[in-house]
Coordinates of C-alpha atoms in Angstrom, one line a residue:
M1 CA 51.1 93.4 80.9
N2 CA 52.0 96.9 79.4
P3 CA 50.5 99.7 81.9
M4 CA 49.5 101.7 78.8
E5 CA 46.7 98.7 78.0
F6 CA 45.4 99.2 81.4
A7 CA 41.8 100.3 81.5
I8 CA 42.4 103.5 83.2
P9 CA 41.5 107.2 82.3
V10 CA 43.0 108.3 78.8
E11 CA 44.8 111.2 80.2
D12 CA 46.7 109.0 83.0
K13 CA 48.1 106.3 80.9
Q14 CA 51.4 108.0 79.6
A15 CA 51.7 109.4 83.4
F16 CA 50.9 106.3 85.3
S17 CA 52.7 104.2 82.7
Q18 CA 55.8 105.8 83.9
Y19 CA 55.3 105.9 87.8
Y20 CA 54.5 102.2 87.1
A21 CA 57.9 101.5 85.5
K22 CA 60.0 103.3 88.1
Q23 CA 58.0 102.7 91.3
I24 CA 56.0 99.2 90.9
A25 CA 57.5 97.3 88.2
P26 CA 60.9 96.7 90.1
K27 CA 59.1 95.5 93.1
C28 CA 56.9 93.0 91.3
R29 CA 60.5 91.9 89.6
R30 CA 61.9 91.4 93.2
Y31 CA 59.1 89.3 94.3
E32 CA 58.5 87.2 91.5
S33 CA 61.3 84.5 92.5
V34 CA 59.8 84.7 95.8
R35 CA 56.3 84.2 94.8
Q36 CA 57.6 81.2 92.8
E37 CA 58.9 79.4 95.7
A38 CA 55.7 80.0 97.8
A39 CA 53.4 78.8 94.8
A40 CA 55.7 75.9 94.4
K41 CA 55.1 74.8 98.2
Y42 CA 51.5 75.5 98.3
Q43 CA 51.2 73.1 95.2
A44 CA 53.4 70.3 96.9
R45 CA 51.4 70.8 100.0
S46 CA 48.1 70.5 98.5
K47 CA 48.7 67.0 97.5
I48 CA 48.4 66.4 101.1
S49 CA 45.9 69.0 102.1
T50 CA 43.4 68.2 99.4
P51 CA 42.6 65.0 100.0
I52 CA 42.8 65.5 103.8
T53 CA 40.2 68.2 103.1
Y54 CA 37.8 65.6 101.0
I55 CA 38.1 63.1 103.7
G56 CA 37.6 65.2 106.3
L57 CA 34.6 67.0 105.0
L58 CA 33.2 63.3 104.9
A59 CA 34.0 62.7 108.4
F60 CA 32.4 65.8 109.5
L61 CA 29.3 64.8 107.8
A62 CA 29.0 61.6 108.9
C63 CA 30.0 62.9 112.6
F64 CA 27.3 65.5 112.3
A65 CA 24.5 63.3 111.4
L66 CA 25.8 60.9 114.1
S67 CA 25.3 63.6 116.5
I68 CA 21.8 64.7 115.1
Y69 CA 20.6 60.9 115.3
G70 CA 22.1 61.0 119.1
A71 CA 20.2 64.0 120.2
V72 CA 16.6 63.6 118.2
V73 CA 16.5 59.7 118.0
L74 CA 18.3 58.6 121.2
D75 CA 17.5 61.8 123.2
F76 CA 21.2 62.2 124.1
E77 CA 21.3 58.5 125.8
G78 CA 24.5 56.1 125.3
G79 CA 27.0 59.0 124.1
V80 CA 26.2 59.0 120.4
F81 CA 25.4 62.5 120.2
F82 CA 28.8 63.4 122.2
A83 CA 30.6 60.9 119.9
G84 CA 29.4 62.6 116.6
F85 CA 29.9 66.1 117.8
G86 CA 33.4 65.6 119.1
G87 CA 34.2 63.7 115.9
A88 CA 32.7 66.8 113.9
F89 CA 34.7 69.2 115.8
G90 CA 37.8 67.3 115.6
A91 CA 37.2 66.7 111.3
G92 CA 36.6 70.6 111.5
T93 CA 39.9 71.6 113.2
L94 CA 41.8 69.0 111.2
I95 CA 40.6 70.5 107.9
A96 CA 41.0 74.3 109.2
V97 CA 44.7 73.4 110.3
V98 CA 45.7 71.7 107.3
N99 CA 44.7 74.3 104.9
I100 CA 46.5 76.8 107.2
W101 CA 49.7 74.6 106.6
A102 CA 49.2 74.6 103.0
G103 CA 48.8 78.2 102.3
N104 CA 50.9 80.0 105.1
E105 CA 53.5 81.3 102.9
I106 CA 51.3 82.0 100.3
S107 CA 49.3 84.0 102.5
Q108 CA 51.9 85.9 104.4
L109 CA 53.4 86.9 101.3
R110 CA 50.3 88.1 99.4
A111 CA 49.6 90.3 102.5
K112 CA 53.6 91.3 102.5
I113 CA 52.9 92.6 98.6
V114 CA 49.8 93.9 99.3
E115 CA 51.2 96.2 102.2
E116 CA 54.3 97.6 99.9
I117 CA 52.4 97.9 96.7
Y118 CA 49.2 99.4 97.6
P119 CA 50.9 102.7 99.1
L120 CA 53.0 102.9 96.1
L121 CA 49.8 102.7 94.0
L122 CA 47.9 105.3 95.7
G123 CA 51.0 107.5 95.5
Y124 CA 50.7 107.6 92.0
F125 CA 47.5 110.4 93.0
G126 CA 49.5 112.4 95.0
K127 CA 51.4 112.7 98.5
S128 CA 48.4 113.4 100.8
F129 CA 47.0 109.9 99.7
A130 CA 47.6 107.2 102.3
L131 CA 46.0 103.6 102.9
N132 CA 44.8 103.2 106.8
P133 CA 46.6 106.2 108.1
P134 CA 46.7 107.2 112.0
N135 CA 44.8 109.3 114.1
L136 CA 41.6 108.8 112.1
P137 CA 38.1 110.1 113.6
E138 CA 36.5 107.9 116.1
L139 CA 33.1 106.8 115.2
D140 CA 31.1 109.2 117.3
A141 CA 32.6 112.0 115.3
Y142 CA 29.8 110.9 112.5
N143 CA 27.1 111.2 114.6
D144 CA 26.0 114.6 113.9
Y145 CA 25.8 114.3 110.5
G146 CA 22.5 112.2 111.2
L147 CA 22.8 109.6 108.8
F148 CA 23.7 106.6 111.1
P149 CA 20.8 104.5 112.4
E150 CA 20.7 104.1 116.1
Y151 CA 23.3 101.3 116.7
D152 CA 25.3 99.8 120.1
K153 CA 28.8 98.8 118.3
G154 CA 30.5 99.7 115.2
Y155 CA 34.1 99.6 113.8
F156 CA 36.0 101.0 110.6
Q157 CA 37.8 98.3 108.2
D158 CA 40.1 100.1 105.8
S159 CA 40.5 103.7 105.2
V160 CA 41.7 105.6 102.2
R161 CA 43.2 109.6 102.8
G162 CA 43.8 111.7 100.1
Q163 CA 43.2 115.4 98.4
Y164 CA 42.1 116.5 95.6
L165 CA 41.5 120.1 93.7
N166 CA 42.6 121.1 97.5
V167 CA 39.6 119.1 99.0
P168 CA 40.8 116.9 101.6
F169 CA 38.7 113.6 101.7
L170 CA 38.4 110.4 103.5
M171 CA 36.9 106.8 102.7
R172 CA 36.1 104.4 105.1
E173 CA 34.6 100.7 105.4
L174 CA 32.4 100.9 108.0
M175 CA 29.9 98.5 109.9
L176 CA 27.6 98.9 112.6
L177 CA 25.8 96.5 114.9
E178 CA 22.5 96.5 116.9
H179 CA 22.6 94.7 120.1
K180 CA 19.9 91.5 120.2
G181 CA 20.2 90.1 123.4
T182 CA 22.6 87.3 125.0
K183 CA 23.4 83.6 123.9
D184 CA 25.4 81.3 126.1
N185 CA 26.6 84.3 128.3
R186 CA 27.8 86.2 124.9
P187 CA 26.4 89.3 123.4
Q188 CA 24.6 88.6 119.9
Y189 CA 24.6 91.3 117.3
K190 CA 22.7 92.2 114.2
T191 CA 24.3 94.2 111.5
I192 CA 22.2 97.1 110.7
F193 CA 24.6 98.7 108.3
D194 CA 27.5 97.7 106.1
G195 CA 29.5 99.9 103.7
I196 CA 31.4 103.1 103.3
V197 CA 31.4 106.1 104.1
L198 CA 32.7 109.4 102.5
E199 CA 34.0 112.4 104.0
F200 CA 34.9 115.9 102.4
D201 CA 36.1 119.0 103.9
L202 CA 34.1 121.8 102.4
P203 CA 36.1 124.9 101.3
K204 CA 32.4 126.6 101.2
K205 CA 30.7 127.4 104.3
F206 CA 27.5 126.3 104.6
S207 CA 24.7 127.7 107.1
G208 CA 22.1 125.3 106.7
S209 CA 21.5 121.5 107.2
T210 CA 20.8 119.6 103.7
Q211 CA 20.0 115.7 103.8
V212 CA 19.8 113.5 100.9
R213 CA 17.8 109.9 102.0
Q214 CA 16.4 107.1 100.2
D215 CA 12.9 107.2 99.3
K216 CA 10.7 105.1 102.0
G217 CA 7.6 105.6 100.7
L218 CA 4.8 108.1 101.7
M219 CA 4.7 106.9 105.4
G220 CA 8.4 106.3 105.8
N221 CA 9.3 110.1 104.0
G222 CA 6.4 111.6 106.4
F223 CA 8.0 110.1 109.7
M224 CA 11.6 110.8 108.5
Q225 CA 10.6 114.6 107.9
F226 CA 8.8 114.7 111.4
K227 CA 11.9 113.2 112.9
Q228 CA 14.7 115.6 111.9
Q229 CA 12.3 118.8 111.7
L230 CA 13.7 119.7 108.0
S231 CA 11.6 120.5 104.9
R232 CA 11.1 118.6 101.9
V233 CA 13.1 120.0 99.0
K234 CA 11.4 119.5 95.3
L235 CA 13.7 118.9 92.7
E236 CA 13.4 118.5 88.6
D237 CA 14.9 115.8 88.1
P238 CA 12.5 112.8 87.9
T239 CA 15.3 109.9 88.0
F240 CA 16.6 111.3 91.3
E241 CA 13.2 111.9 92.9
R242 CA 12.3 108.3 92.4
Q243 CA 14.9 107.1 94.5
F244 CA 15.8 109.9 96.8
E245 CA 14.1 112.5 99.3
V246 CA 16.0 115.6 100.0
Y247 CA 15.4 117.8 103.4
S248 CA 16.9 121.0 104.3
D249 CA 16.7 123.9 106.2
D250 CA 17.5 126.1 103.6
Q251 CA 15.7 125.5 99.8
I252 CA 17.8 128.0 98.2
E253 CA 21.0 126.3 99.5
A254 CA 19.9 122.7 99.0
R255 CA 18.8 123.5 95.2
Y256 CA 22.5 125.1 94.9
L257 CA 24.1 122.2 96.6
L258 CA 21.8 119.6 94.1
N259 CA 22.2 120.8 90.8
T260 CA 21.9 118.7 87.8
A261 CA 25.7 117.7 87.7
T262 CA 25.6 117.0 91.3
M263 CA 22.5 114.7 91.0
E264 CA 24.1 112.6 88.2
R265 CA 27.1 111.9 90.2
L266 CA 25.1 110.7 93.3
L267 CA 23.2 108.7 91.0
S268 CA 26.3 107.5 89.8
L269 CA 28.1 106.6 92.6
S270 CA 25.1 104.1 94.1
R271 CA 25.2 102.5 90.9
F272 CA 28.7 102.0 90.9
Y273 CA 28.7 100.5 94.4
R274 CA 25.2 98.9 93.8
G275 CA 24.0 100.3 97.2
D276 CA 21.7 102.7 99.0
L277 CA 23.4 105.9 99.0
E278 CA 22.4 108.8 101.4
A279 CA 24.3 112.1 102.2
S280 CA 24.6 114.8 104.3
F281 CA 25.6 118.5 104.0
S282 CA 26.4 119.7 107.7
N283 CA 29.1 121.8 109.5
G284 CA 31.2 122.7 106.4
R285 CA 31.5 119.0 105.4
L286 CA 29.7 116.6 103.3
L287 CA 29.3 113.1 104.4
I288 CA 28.2 110.2 102.0
K289 CA 26.8 106.9 103.1
I290 CA 26.5 103.7 100.7
A291 CA 25.5 100.5 102.2
C292 CA 27.0 97.9 99.9
K293 CA 29.2 95.0 99.9
H294 CA 32.2 96.5 98.1
N295 CA 35.4 95.8 99.5
Y296 CA 37.9 98.8 99.4
F297 CA 41.3 97.7 98.1
E298 CA 40.3 94.2 98.4
P299 CA 43.6 92.5 96.4
K300 CA 42.8 90.4 93.6
L301 CA 46.3 89.2 93.5
D302 CA 46.5 85.2 92.5
L303 CA 50.0 84.4 93.4
L304 CA 49.7 80.8 91.9
K305 CA 50.4 83.1 88.8
P306 CA 53.1 85.6 87.7
L307 CA 52.6 88.8 89.5
D308 CA 50.0 91.3 87.5
F309 CA 48.1 94.3 89.3
A310 CA 46.0 95.3 86.3
D311 CA 42.5 94.3 88.1
D312 CA 43.8 95.7 91.0
I313 CA 45.4 98.9 89.4
E314 CA 41.9 99.0 87.5
Q315 CA 39.7 99.1 90.2
V316 CA 41.6 101.9 92.1
F317 CA 41.6 104.0 89.3
K318 CA 37.5 103.5 89.2
E319 CA 37.6 104.0 92.9
I320 CA 39.5 107.0 93.1
H321 CA 37.7 108.6 90.0
E322 CA 34.3 108.5 91.4
V323 CA 35.4 110.5 94.0
F324 CA 37.3 112.8 92.1
D325 CA 34.1 113.2 89.5
L326 CA 32.0 113.9 92.5
I327 CA 34.2 116.9 93.7
K328 CA 34.4 118.4 90.1
A329 CA 30.5 117.7 90.0
L330 CA 29.9 119.6 93.3
K331 CA 32.4 122.3 92.7
L332 CA 33.6 121.6 95.9
E333 CA 37.1 123.4 95.6
S334 CA 35.3 126.6 95.1
R335 CA 35.5 129.2 97.7
T336 CA 32.9 131.2 96.2
G337 CA 30.2 131.8 98.8
L338 CA 26.5 130.7 98.4

């Protein structure tokens, strides 16, 4: 596909086309013959794995039904339950093993291509951009923003570091878990947050603390205000007011931060990720938390077809430019005092 045909911002088309031809296209050509070989192996093995999978599924269902019969009807007598359970476990294991065998080469190649191509793709935006760089902040470093629910365990997945208009930022996938007891001597957890966080180092210095929270209704909003001891800030945008509640210890500063352009960008981010958004200006930084199922830089490659990064490239541009537009709307690059 001609890079000039990618659905990316017009101002990027010419420059990215040249970058693609120099940095990415040679890698794609080099991997194409390897991809063809891996795809041929997968298709050949699929002729074996596909019928085994169907037969295995039927066997799994039959054995599972037998185990239920042995447990409910026979009350675990005669060994029927254990025979059915063992058969179901064996069928499930066989399905997993045969499919791993069939797709082993193509899975490894996919991971290798993504590992090499995605850093190159991010490199178009600048040398500061990196996928999963080392020495990132630990989870505890984000607790002071006051946006996270109480959690017992959490972990990050993919992270992207970059800089735009002299504003460093960090995008990270995050999951927070709450301990819900123990079962079979193993701790059980419930997911209480699954989404992304975006952190910006602000050149401006803010003396106050301002939070943008989801509207939780009259009682929920009242409890939130009491809990954090911040004052409610009334804004003029009715669309923003229907979705969010704003709290701050500095009314003037909060209104300066949340001008019309800023509110539009926060609403746009919420729509883009189709998730609940909350934000906190504190300690010279801005943290945005969005609960969503969006996976950053989740490859869309289909290695059974000729290499085509169009979908991945267009998605990366959308993700990165959402951040760029927010920085411009907030005028985060400005060092003018409030």
